[in-house]
Amino acid sequence: MQYSSTRGGIAPVGFAEAVLMGLASDGGLLVPTQLPRVDAATLRDWSGLRFEDLALEVMAPFVGGDIPRDELRTLIDDSYATFTHPEVTPIVGVGDRRILELFHGPTAAFKDVALQFLGNLFEYLLARDGGELNICGATSGDTGSAAIYGVRGKARISIFMLHPKGRISPIQERQMTSVLDANVHNIAVRGSFDDAQRIVKELFNDLPFKSEFSLGAVNSINWARILAQMVYYVFAWARCSGGDPEHRVSFAVPTGNFGDVFAGYLAKRMGVPIDRLIIATNRNDILTRFVDTGVYAVGEVFQTLSPAMDIQIASNFERYLYFLHDEDAGRVRALLETLQTTGRLEVETAHHERARADFDAVAVSDAETLEQIRQTYAASGYILCPHTAVGVKAAGSGDAICLATAHPAKFNEAIRLAIGCDAPLPPVLQGLMDLPTRCLELDAGADTLKAHIRETLRDTR
Ligand SMILES: *Cc1c(COP(=O)(O)O)cnc(C)c1O
């Protein structure tokens, strides 16, 4: 399988190179040059498989000859052995609603599904092809801990994760700072999340520094993350359809950076019997407005009760634009230039119609989110995390399978507001507040961070 850029500026690369590249060198995102097709016979064969075996079947064509099948199998088995549920991503019935629980990984959020795999994949590729990787990122929540758990203890990889000091939830801070592996470096920046993000950007823009220290990112644009997320759409279809290719299912997906729902879109394009894909956003509704109007216009970022979705520019949206325009990279480039200079882009009427055929989209307010948590709890005793509640509200009275993207105990503030008590802690979050921690505090400056990275890596190299 070959990968090209959504902006058309690179020669096609194989899977391993696409994963290590992250962002394409022309600034675009990597996309497969050809999507595999799944037919009815394949779907029937897949329908009885365990999650891990299904993952192997779904991923193998995308990996191509780059990793031998039995080694890919080992990577997948190792990645999902850290999940506490035997089904990895089980479907549970809550009243007459089906919920696809994606939070049984080590940090109790759906990002584990992709980042457990990505960590193992990086380690494997670096061991085989040589080199090292120093991951650097800024986080306000889920991504940081899932990334740290993805690479902790892995050879040839270090991670430097910045968070704004005192400005993330105590549980999320503890999840990161209680990881004591030597290759994990937590940094509390004296400043805001935007400060932390700006510093990381400055580091990546210093190309000599970036290359000297093999800096890399694990953000949601990495192709391997999309690939890993496609698996649970197929798995959910298989569990609900009994393997009948005529049986279609719909999904409601709490959406921020558009990675999760885009994986569902690709699964549908490949021939998985998916009916509706519902984009569920909070007040940060750039995607909902796009589906409604055909205009993608950057607005202000609002803080909500579903913070992992407080995003205005959805970084994976570019991949959708590419497929929406029949893989015309020139068209994507032109649209993005317009977005860059004017803060908005508009697709043609025919493409807007197509987008409306591809997705439903619903924006959900904080008040509605709380009401949904309350209602579901009252009716069934099940506690939705606020992100999941956005999806359930968006699904309305339809029969869409709702993706549960985090365990509610990670967002107790919202839960308490909604139902007046805390969600019980899952085992992976128990005892967290009593664990020893390691974290360095730094001033909000790129030079300070560079000096720290230089010094740290000098000791370990
Ligand atoms: C990251 C995240 C989301 C949004 O997923 P995207 O792939 O960015 O659309 C939703 N819910 C939770 C809990 C998350 O951590």
Short mmCIF file of C-alpha atoms and ligand atoms in Angstrom, two decimals:
data_model
loop_
_atom_site.label_atom_id
_atom_site.label_comp_id
_atom_site.label_asym_id
_atom_site.label_seq_id
_atom_site.Cartn_x
_atom_site.Cartn_y
_atom_site.Cartn_z
CA MET A 1 0.00 0.00 0.00
CA GLN A 2 1.27 3.43 -0.95
CA TYR A 3 0.46 6.76 0.66
CA SER A 4 0.39 10.21 -0.87
CA SER A 5 -0.26 13.68 0.50
CA THR A 6 -3.64 15.41 0.44
CA ARG A 7 -1.73 18.34 -1.12
CA GLY A 8 -0.03 16.24 -3.77
CA GLY A 9 3.50 17.42 -3.01
CA ILE A 10 5.32 14.17 -2.16
CA ALA A 11 6.26 11.02 -4.05
CA PRO A 12 4.22 8.06 -2.72
CA VAL A 13 5.67 6.34 0.37
CA GLY A 14 5.01 2.99 2.03
CA PHE A 15 3.20 2.40 5.33
CA ALA A 16 6.26 2.55 7.62
CA GLU A 17 7.45 5.82 6.15
CA ALA A 18 3.94 7.30 6.32
CA VAL A 19 3.73 6.45 10.03
CA LEU A 20 7.15 7.86 10.87
CA MET A 21 6.52 10.99 8.78
CA GLY A 22 3.33 11.93 10.65
CA LEU A 23 2.66 15.12 8.73
CA ALA A 24 3.61 14.98 5.02
CA SER A 25 6.61 17.15 4.17
CA ASP A 26 4.44 19.40 1.94
CA GLY A 27 2.27 20.22 4.98
CA GLY A 28 -0.54 17.88 3.90
CA LEU A 29 -1.83 14.68 5.49
CA LEU A 30 -0.98 11.18 4.33
CA VAL A 31 -3.74 9.20 2.66
CA PRO A 32 -3.76 5.75 1.03
CA THR A 33 -3.55 6.00 -2.76
CA GLN A 34 -6.17 3.27 -3.03
CA LEU A 35 -8.72 2.01 -0.52
CA PRO A 36 -9.15 -1.76 -0.25
CA ARG A 37 -12.71 -2.98 -0.93
CA VAL A 38 -14.46 -5.40 1.38
CA ASP A 39 -17.10 -7.59 -0.24
CA ALA A 40 -20.00 -9.54 1.24
CA ALA A 41 -18.03 -12.79 1.54
CA THR A 42 -15.23 -11.03 3.43
CA LEU A 43 -17.72 -9.37 5.74
CA ARG A 44 -19.25 -12.76 6.58
CA ASP A 45 -15.80 -14.19 7.28
CA TRP A 46 -14.94 -11.27 9.54
CA SER A 47 -18.12 -11.29 11.54
CA GLY A 48 -17.18 -13.94 14.09
CA LEU A 49 -13.63 -12.78 14.75
CA ARG A 50 -12.20 -11.63 18.07
CA PHE A 51 -11.28 -7.95 18.15
CA GLU A 52 -7.55 -8.65 17.72
CA ASP A 53 -8.06 -11.04 14.79
CA LEU A 54 -10.39 -8.58 13.10
CA ALA A 55 -7.85 -5.81 13.63
CA LEU A 56 -5.28 -7.91 11.80
CA GLU A 57 -7.61 -8.43 8.82
CA VAL A 58 -8.63 -4.77 8.64
CA MET A 59 -5.09 -3.41 9.00
CA ALA A 60 -3.11 -5.91 6.90
CA PRO A 61 -3.98 -4.48 3.44
CA PHE A 62 -3.04 -0.97 4.63
CA VAL A 63 0.28 -2.15 6.00
CA GLY A 64 1.02 -4.12 2.85
CA GLY A 65 4.39 -5.82 2.66
CA ASP A 66 5.96 -3.38 5.12
CA ILE A 67 5.46 -5.63 8.17
CA PRO A 68 5.19 -9.44 7.95
CA ARG A 69 1.74 -10.68 8.96
CA ASP A 70 2.84 -12.61 12.07
CA GLU A 71 4.78 -9.60 13.34
CA LEU A 72 1.78 -7.34 12.76
CA ARG A 73 -0.28 -9.87 14.70
CA THR A 74 2.13 -9.63 17.65
CA LEU A 75 1.99 -5.82 17.59
CA ILE A 76 -1.81 -5.92 17.66
CA ASP A 77 -1.98 -8.58 20.40
CA ASP A 78 0.47 -6.64 22.59
CA SER A 79 -1.44 -3.39 22.04
CA TYR A 80 -4.81 -4.72 23.15
CA ALA A 81 -3.53 -6.97 25.95
CA THR A 82 -3.44 -3.77 28.04
CA PHE A 83 -7.23 -3.41 27.78
CA THR A 84 -9.20 -4.64 30.75
CA HIS A 85 -12.23 -5.93 28.83
CA PRO A 86 -11.93 -9.27 26.97
CA GLU A 87 -13.84 -7.82 23.99
CA VAL A 88 -11.53 -4.74 23.98
CA THR A 89 -14.32 -2.44 22.74
CA PRO A 90 -17.55 -4.08 23.96
CA ILE A 91 -21.05 -3.03 22.98
CA VAL A 92 -23.40 -2.65 25.93
CA GLY A 93 -27.15 -2.14 25.93
CA VAL A 94 -28.38 0.87 27.89
CA GLY A 95 -32.16 0.89 27.72
CA ASP A 96 -32.78 0.31 24.02
CA ARG A 97 -29.62 2.20 23.07
CA ARG A 98 -26.36 0.49 22.09
CA ILE A 99 -23.15 2.01 23.43
CA LEU A 100 -19.74 1.10 22.02
CA GLU A 101 -17.40 1.42 25.00
CA LEU A 102 -13.99 2.56 23.84
CA PHE A 103 -12.56 3.38 27.28
CA HIS A 104 -11.22 0.08 28.60
CA GLY A 105 -7.58 0.96 27.89
CA PRO A 106 -4.95 2.08 30.41
CA THR A 107 -6.00 5.76 30.54
CA ALA A 108 -9.77 5.17 30.32
CA ALA A 109 -10.26 7.17 27.10
CA PHE A 110 -10.72 6.09 23.50
CA LYS A 111 -7.36 7.52 22.44
CA ASP A 112 -5.77 4.40 23.95
CA VAL A 113 -7.19 2.30 21.10
CA ALA A 114 -4.92 4.12 18.65
CA LEU A 115 -2.00 5.14 20.87
CA GLN A 116 -1.35 1.72 22.42
CA PHE A 117 -0.91 0.46 18.87
CA LEU A 118 1.09 3.48 17.68
CA GLY A 119 3.58 3.15 20.57
CA ASN A 120 4.27 -0.49 19.75
CA LEU A 121 4.45 0.29 16.05
CA PHE A 122 7.01 3.07 16.59
CA GLU A 123 9.15 0.82 18.78
CA TYR A 124 9.03 -1.98 16.21
CA LEU A 125 9.92 0.25 13.26
CA LEU A 126 12.77 1.97 15.11
CA ALA A 127 14.24 -1.34 16.28
CA ARG A 128 14.09 -2.69 12.75
CA ASP A 129 15.17 0.33 10.72
CA GLY A 130 17.30 2.12 13.32
CA GLY A 131 16.95 5.63 14.63
CA GLU A 132 15.26 7.20 17.60
CA LEU A 133 12.20 9.29 18.23
CA ASN A 134 11.68 12.05 20.76
CA ILE A 135 8.03 12.84 20.99
CA CYS A 136 7.11 16.32 22.02
CA GLY A 137 3.60 17.59 22.60
CA ALA A 138 1.36 19.86 24.61
CA THR A 139 -1.81 18.60 26.20
CA SER A 140 -4.82 19.88 28.06
CA GLY A 141 -6.12 16.42 28.84
CA ASP A 142 -6.68 13.00 27.29
CA THR A 143 -4.08 13.01 24.53
CA GLY A 144 -1.11 13.52 26.83
CA SER A 145 -1.81 10.61 29.14
CA ALA A 146 -2.76 8.25 26.31
CA ALA A 147 0.46 9.16 24.46
CA ILE A 148 2.56 8.64 27.59
CA TYR A 149 0.99 5.25 28.24
CA GLY A 150 1.53 4.39 24.57
CA VAL A 151 5.31 4.85 24.72
CA ARG A 152 6.31 4.38 28.40
CA GLY A 153 9.29 2.10 28.73
CA LYS A 154 9.74 1.73 24.97
CA ALA A 155 13.25 1.50 23.55
CA ARG A 156 14.58 4.33 21.33
CA ILE A 157 11.65 6.57 22.26
CA SER A 158 11.39 9.44 24.73
CA ILE A 159 8.41 11.66 25.34
CA PHE A 160 8.36 15.26 26.53
CA MET A 161 4.78 16.19 27.41
CA LEU A 162 3.91 19.74 28.39
CA HIS A 163 0.82 20.75 30.30
CA PRO A 164 -0.19 24.13 31.72
CA LYS A 165 0.67 24.03 35.41
CA GLY A 166 -2.38 23.75 37.63
CA ARG A 167 -4.79 24.14 34.73
CA ILE A 168 -5.69 20.56 33.89
CA SER A 169 -7.94 18.29 35.93
CA PRO A 170 -6.19 16.69 38.93
CA ILE A 171 -6.94 13.19 37.72
CA GLN A 172 -5.53 13.87 34.25
CA GLU A 173 -2.44 15.49 35.74
CA ARG A 174 -1.87 12.49 38.01
CA GLN A 175 -2.35 10.06 35.13
CA MET A 176 0.64 11.66 33.45
CA THR A 177 2.93 12.56 36.31
CA SER A 178 2.63 9.19 38.07
CA VAL A 179 4.32 7.47 35.13
CA LEU A 180 7.90 7.15 36.35
CA ASP A 181 9.53 5.37 33.41
CA ALA A 182 12.89 6.91 32.56
CA ASN A 183 11.81 7.80 29.01
CA VAL A 184 8.81 9.86 30.17
CA HIS A 185 9.35 13.57 30.87
CA ASN A 186 6.41 15.52 32.20
CA ILE A 187 6.76 19.27 32.12
CA ALA A 188 4.40 21.66 33.88
CA VAL A 189 4.68 24.99 32.07
CA ARG A 190 4.14 28.18 34.04
CA GLY A 191 1.52 29.50 31.65
CA SER A 192 -1.61 28.61 29.72
CA PHE A 193 -2.32 25.71 27.36
CA ASP A 194 -1.81 28.11 24.44
CA ASP A 195 1.65 28.98 25.82
CA ALA A 196 2.53 25.29 25.99
CA GLN A 197 1.30 24.70 22.47
CA ARG A 198 3.15 27.72 21.13
CA ILE A 199 6.43 26.49 22.65
CA VAL A 200 6.03 23.08 21.04
CA LYS A 201 5.27 24.72 17.69
CA GLU A 202 8.42 26.82 18.00
CA LEU A 203 10.48 23.70 18.60
CA PHE A 204 9.08 21.99 15.52
CA ASN A 205 9.69 25.12 13.45
CA ASP A 206 13.38 25.07 14.42
CA LEU A 207 14.28 22.57 11.71
CA PRO A 208 17.93 22.05 12.71
CA PHE A 209 16.85 21.33 16.31
CA LYS A 210 14.01 19.12 15.12
CA SER A 211 16.33 17.02 13.02
CA GLU A 212 19.24 16.92 15.53
CA PHE A 213 16.92 15.55 18.21
CA SER A 214 14.60 13.50 15.95
CA LEU A 215 11.53 15.28 17.23
CA GLY A 216 8.21 13.70 16.41
CA ALA A 217 4.55 14.10 17.28
CA VAL A 218 1.74 11.72 18.08
CA ASN A 219 -1.15 14.03 17.28
CA SER A 220 -4.33 12.83 15.69
CA ILE A 221 -3.12 13.31 12.13
CA ASN A 222 -0.87 10.24 12.23
CA TRP A 223 -2.21 7.75 9.70
CA ALA A 224 -1.77 4.78 12.07
CA ARG A 225 -4.23 6.37 14.50
CA ILE A 226 -6.95 6.53 11.85
CA LEU A 227 -6.19 2.96 10.83
CA ALA A 228 -6.48 1.62 14.38
CA GLN A 229 -9.79 3.45 14.84
CA MET A 230 -11.36 1.89 11.75
CA VAL A 231 -11.30 -1.50 13.46
CA TYR A 232 -14.01 -0.83 16.05
CA TYR A 233 -16.49 0.35 13.45
CA VAL A 234 -16.16 -2.99 11.70
CA PHE A 235 -16.22 -4.82 15.02
CA ALA A 236 -19.41 -3.04 16.11
CA TRP A 237 -21.07 -3.79 12.77
CA ALA A 238 -20.09 -7.46 13.09
CA ARG A 239 -21.46 -7.75 16.63
CA CYS A 240 -24.77 -6.07 15.74
CA SER A 241 -25.41 -7.60 12.32
CA GLY A 242 -24.56 -11.21 13.00
CA GLY A 243 -22.51 -11.02 9.79
CA ASP A 244 -25.43 -10.21 7.50
CA PRO A 245 -24.00 -7.87 4.80
CA GLU A 246 -27.49 -6.45 4.21
CA HIS A 247 -27.70 -5.26 7.82
CA ARG A 248 -26.55 -1.67 8.07
CA VAL A 249 -25.74 0.18 11.29
CA SER A 250 -25.40 3.89 12.11
CA PHE A 251 -22.99 5.56 14.52
CA ALA A 252 -23.11 8.73 16.60
CA VAL A 253 -19.59 10.03 17.14
CA PRO A 254 -18.52 12.75 19.62
CA THR A 255 -16.21 14.79 17.43
CA GLY A 256 -13.32 17.21 17.93
CA ASN A 257 -10.41 16.76 15.54
CA PHE A 258 -12.52 14.63 13.19
CA GLY A 259 -10.16 11.63 13.53
CA ASP A 260 -12.66 9.25 15.02
CA VAL A 261 -15.59 9.89 12.69
CA PHE A 262 -13.26 10.03 9.69
CA ALA A 263 -12.19 6.45 10.47
CA GLY A 264 -15.87 5.49 10.29
CA TYR A 265 -16.21 7.31 6.98
CA LEU A 266 -13.30 5.33 5.49
CA ALA A 267 -14.75 2.06 6.77
CA LYS A 268 -18.00 2.95 5.01
CA ARG A 269 -16.18 3.84 1.79
CA MET A 270 -14.46 0.46 1.90
CA GLY A 271 -17.83 -1.28 1.87
CA VAL A 272 -18.58 -1.88 5.56
CA PRO A 273 -22.42 -1.69 5.82
CA ILE A 274 -22.67 1.65 7.58
CA ASP A 275 -25.83 3.69 7.15
CA ARG A 276 -25.60 7.09 8.90
CA LEU A 277 -22.57 8.70 10.53
CA ILE A 278 -23.63 11.39 12.97
CA ILE A 279 -21.07 14.07 13.78
CA ALA A 280 -21.85 15.20 17.33
CA THR A 281 -20.17 18.42 18.42
CA ASN A 282 -20.48 20.62 21.47
CA ARG A 283 -20.76 24.41 21.19
CA ASN A 284 -17.55 24.34 19.12
CA ASP A 285 -19.57 23.53 16.04
CA ILE A 286 -17.39 24.27 13.01
CA LEU A 287 -18.13 20.81 11.58
CA THR A 288 -21.85 21.01 12.21
CA ARG A 289 -21.94 24.38 10.46
CA PHE A 290 -19.98 22.91 7.56
CA VAL A 291 -22.47 20.09 7.03
CA ASP A 292 -25.37 22.56 7.33
CA THR A 293 -24.00 25.23 5.00
CA GLY A 294 -21.01 23.97 3.00
CA VAL A 295 -18.93 26.71 4.61
CA TYR A 296 -16.04 25.85 6.92
CA ALA A 297 -15.40 29.01 8.92
CA VAL A 298 -13.05 29.29 11.86
CA GLY A 299 -14.65 30.78 14.95
CA GLU A 300 -13.81 31.35 18.58
CA VAL A 301 -13.00 28.40 20.86
CA PHE A 302 -15.45 27.99 23.75
CA GLN A 303 -14.77 26.05 26.93
CA THR A 304 -17.38 23.39 27.49
CA LEU A 305 -18.10 20.42 29.73
CA SER A 306 -16.71 18.14 26.99
CA PRO A 307 -13.19 19.63 26.83
CA ALA A 308 -11.65 17.03 24.49
CA MET A 309 -13.93 18.46 21.81
CA ASP A 310 -13.15 22.14 22.42
CA ILE A 311 -11.52 22.55 19.04
CA GLN A 312 -12.19 24.91 16.18
CA ILE A 313 -9.86 23.66 13.46
CA ALA A 314 -10.44 19.92 13.03
CA SER A 315 -7.05 18.67 11.90
CA ASN A 316 -8.33 15.60 10.06
CA PHE A 317 -10.90 17.54 8.07
CA GLU A 318 -8.34 17.97 5.28
CA ARG A 319 -8.45 14.22 4.68
CA TYR A 320 -12.20 14.38 4.20
CA LEU A 321 -11.90 17.34 1.79
CA TYR A 322 -9.53 15.21 -0.27
CA PHE A 323 -11.97 12.32 -0.62
CA LEU A 324 -14.94 14.67 -1.04
CA HIS A 325 -13.16 16.13 -4.08
CA ASP A 326 -12.40 12.72 -5.62
CA GLU A 327 -8.79 12.74 -4.45
CA ASP A 328 -7.98 15.95 -6.29
CA ALA A 329 -4.97 17.30 -4.34
CA GLY A 330 -4.88 20.52 -6.39
CA ARG A 331 -8.42 21.34 -5.31
CA VAL A 332 -7.57 20.64 -1.64
CA ARG A 333 -4.51 22.89 -1.86
CA ALA A 334 -6.58 25.74 -3.28
CA LEU A 335 -9.30 25.37 -0.64
CA LEU A 336 -6.74 25.34 2.17
CA GLU A 337 -4.99 28.41 0.83
CA THR A 338 -8.33 30.20 0.98
CA LEU A 339 -8.84 28.97 4.52
CA GLN A 340 -5.37 30.16 5.49
CA THR A 341 -5.84 33.67 4.12
CA THR A 342 -9.52 34.29 4.89
CA GLY A 343 -10.36 31.95 7.80
CA ARG A 344 -13.06 30.22 5.77
CA LEU A 345 -13.56 27.93 2.83
CA GLU A 346 -16.67 26.99 0.90
CA VAL A 347 -17.23 23.87 -1.18
CA GLU A 348 -19.34 23.83 -4.35
CA THR A 349 -23.05 23.00 -4.12
CA ALA A 350 -22.59 19.48 -5.50
CA HIS A 351 -19.92 18.75 -2.91
CA HIS A 352 -22.01 20.22 -0.14
CA GLU A 353 -24.84 17.88 -1.13
CA ARG A 354 -22.43 15.01 -0.99
CA ALA A 355 -21.22 16.02 2.48
CA ARG A 356 -24.84 16.04 3.63
CA ALA A 357 -25.27 12.57 2.22
CA ASP A 358 -22.10 11.43 4.02
CA PHE A 359 -22.90 12.87 7.46
CA ASP A 360 -25.61 14.07 9.78
CA ALA A 361 -24.38 16.71 12.19
CA VAL A 362 -25.76 17.98 15.47
CA ALA A 363 -24.37 20.55 17.91
CA VAL A 364 -25.23 19.97 21.56
CA SER A 365 -25.10 22.60 24.32
CA ASP A 366 -23.72 22.09 27.83
CA ALA A 367 -27.24 22.26 29.24
CA GLU A 368 -28.37 19.51 26.87
CA THR A 369 -25.29 17.47 27.74
CA LEU A 370 -26.08 17.61 31.46
CA GLU A 371 -29.73 16.83 30.80
CA GLN A 372 -28.73 13.78 28.75
CA ILE A 373 -26.43 12.48 31.51
CA ARG A 374 -29.26 12.97 34.01
CA GLN A 375 -31.89 11.30 31.82
CA THR A 376 -29.80 8.26 30.96
CA TYR A 377 -28.81 7.83 34.59
CA ALA A 378 -32.39 8.12 35.79
CA ALA A 379 -33.66 5.67 33.19
CA SER A 380 -30.95 3.03 33.43
CA GLY A 381 -28.36 3.83 36.12
CA TYR A 382 -25.67 4.12 33.44
CA ILE A 383 -23.36 7.16 33.66
CA LEU A 384 -22.34 8.76 30.36
CA CYS A 385 -19.15 10.84 30.18
CA PRO A 386 -19.96 14.34 28.90
CA HIS A 387 -18.46 13.63 25.45
CA THR A 388 -20.47 10.47 25.12
CA ALA A 389 -23.58 12.33 26.28
CA VAL A 390 -23.11 14.76 23.38
CA GLY A 391 -23.20 11.77 21.01
CA VAL A 392 -26.23 10.20 22.68
CA LYS A 393 -28.13 13.49 22.54
CA ALA A 394 -27.21 13.88 18.86
CA ALA A 395 -28.45 10.36 18.11
CA GLY A 396 -31.90 11.40 19.34
CA SER A 397 -34.55 8.76 18.90
CA GLY A 398 -32.66 6.98 16.11
CA ASP A 399 -30.99 3.59 16.56
CA ALA A 400 -27.39 4.71 16.02
CA ILE A 401 -24.68 2.97 18.02
CA CYS A 402 -23.16 5.65 20.27
CA LEU A 403 -19.41 5.75 20.75
CA ALA A 404 -18.45 6.13 24.43
CA THR A 405 -15.13 7.97 24.26
CA ALA A 406 -14.14 8.22 27.93
CA HIS A 407 -14.95 6.76 31.31
CA PRO A 408 -17.21 9.20 33.21
CA ALA A 409 -14.91 9.18 36.27
CA LYS A 410 -12.38 11.23 34.25
CA PHE A 411 -14.89 14.09 34.09
CA ASN A 412 -16.38 14.09 37.53
CA GLU A 413 -17.08 17.80 37.59
CA ALA A 414 -19.69 17.43 34.85
CA ILE A 415 -21.03 14.22 36.37
CA ARG A 416 -21.50 15.90 39.74
CA LEU A 417 -23.28 18.84 38.10
CA ALA A 418 -25.59 16.43 36.29
CA ILE A 419 -26.44 13.82 38.90
CA GLY A 420 -25.03 15.13 42.16
CA CYS A 421 -22.60 12.29 42.81
CA ASP A 422 -19.33 10.95 41.44
CA ALA A 423 -18.96 8.15 38.93
CA PRO A 424 -17.26 5.15 40.56
CA LEU A 425 -13.57 4.92 39.63
CA PRO A 426 -12.56 2.11 37.28
CA PRO A 427 -9.57 0.03 38.47
CA VAL A 428 -7.11 1.94 36.23
CA LEU A 429 -7.95 5.20 38.01
CA GLN A 430 -8.07 3.83 41.56
CA GLY A 431 -5.30 4.83 43.93
CA LEU A 432 -3.93 7.30 41.39
CA MET A 433 -3.90 10.22 43.79
CA ASP A 434 -1.66 8.32 46.23
CA LEU A 435 1.04 7.39 43.73
CA PRO A 436 4.45 9.08 43.68
CA THR A 437 4.91 11.56 40.84
CA ARG A 438 7.70 13.08 38.81
CA CYS A 439 7.28 16.36 36.95
CA LEU A 440 9.51 19.28 36.11
CA GLU A 441 8.29 22.84 36.27
CA LEU A 442 9.57 25.20 33.55
CA ASP A 443 9.02 28.78 32.46
CA ALA A 444 7.00 29.22 29.30
CA GLY A 445 9.85 29.70 26.82
CA ALA A 446 11.04 27.65 23.86
CA ASP A 447 14.71 28.15 24.76
CA THR A 448 14.15 26.80 28.27
CA LEU A 449 12.52 23.70 26.82
CA LYS A 450 15.25 23.23 24.22
CA ALA A 451 17.92 23.40 26.92
CA HIS A 452 16.03 20.84 28.97
CA ILE A 453 15.66 18.43 26.06
CA ARG A 454 19.32 18.81 25.11
CA GLU A 455 20.45 18.11 28.66
CA THR A 456 18.08 15.18 29.22
CA LEU A 457 19.00 13.45 25.99
CA ARG A 458 22.71 14.01 26.50
CA ASP A 459 22.45 11.88 29.63
CA THR A 460 20.54 9.05 28.00
CA ARG A 461 22.20 8.91 24.60
C1 LIG B 1 -10.19 13.15 21.68
C2 LIG B 1 -11.54 12.90 22.23
C3 LIG B 1 -12.70 13.11 21.45
C4 LIG B 1 -12.67 13.65 20.03
O1 LIG B 1 -12.12 12.76 19.09
P1 LIG B 1 -11.62 13.30 17.67
O2 LIG B 1 -10.97 12.14 17.02
O3 LIG B 1 -10.67 14.42 17.98
O4 LIG B 1 -12.81 13.77 16.91
C5 LIG B 1 -13.93 12.82 22.04
N1 LIG B 1 -14.02 12.39 23.31
C6 LIG B 1 -12.93 12.19 24.09
C7 LIG B 1 -13.11 11.73 25.49
C8 LIG B 1 -11.65 12.43 23.58
O5 LIG B 1 -10.57 12.24 24.36
#
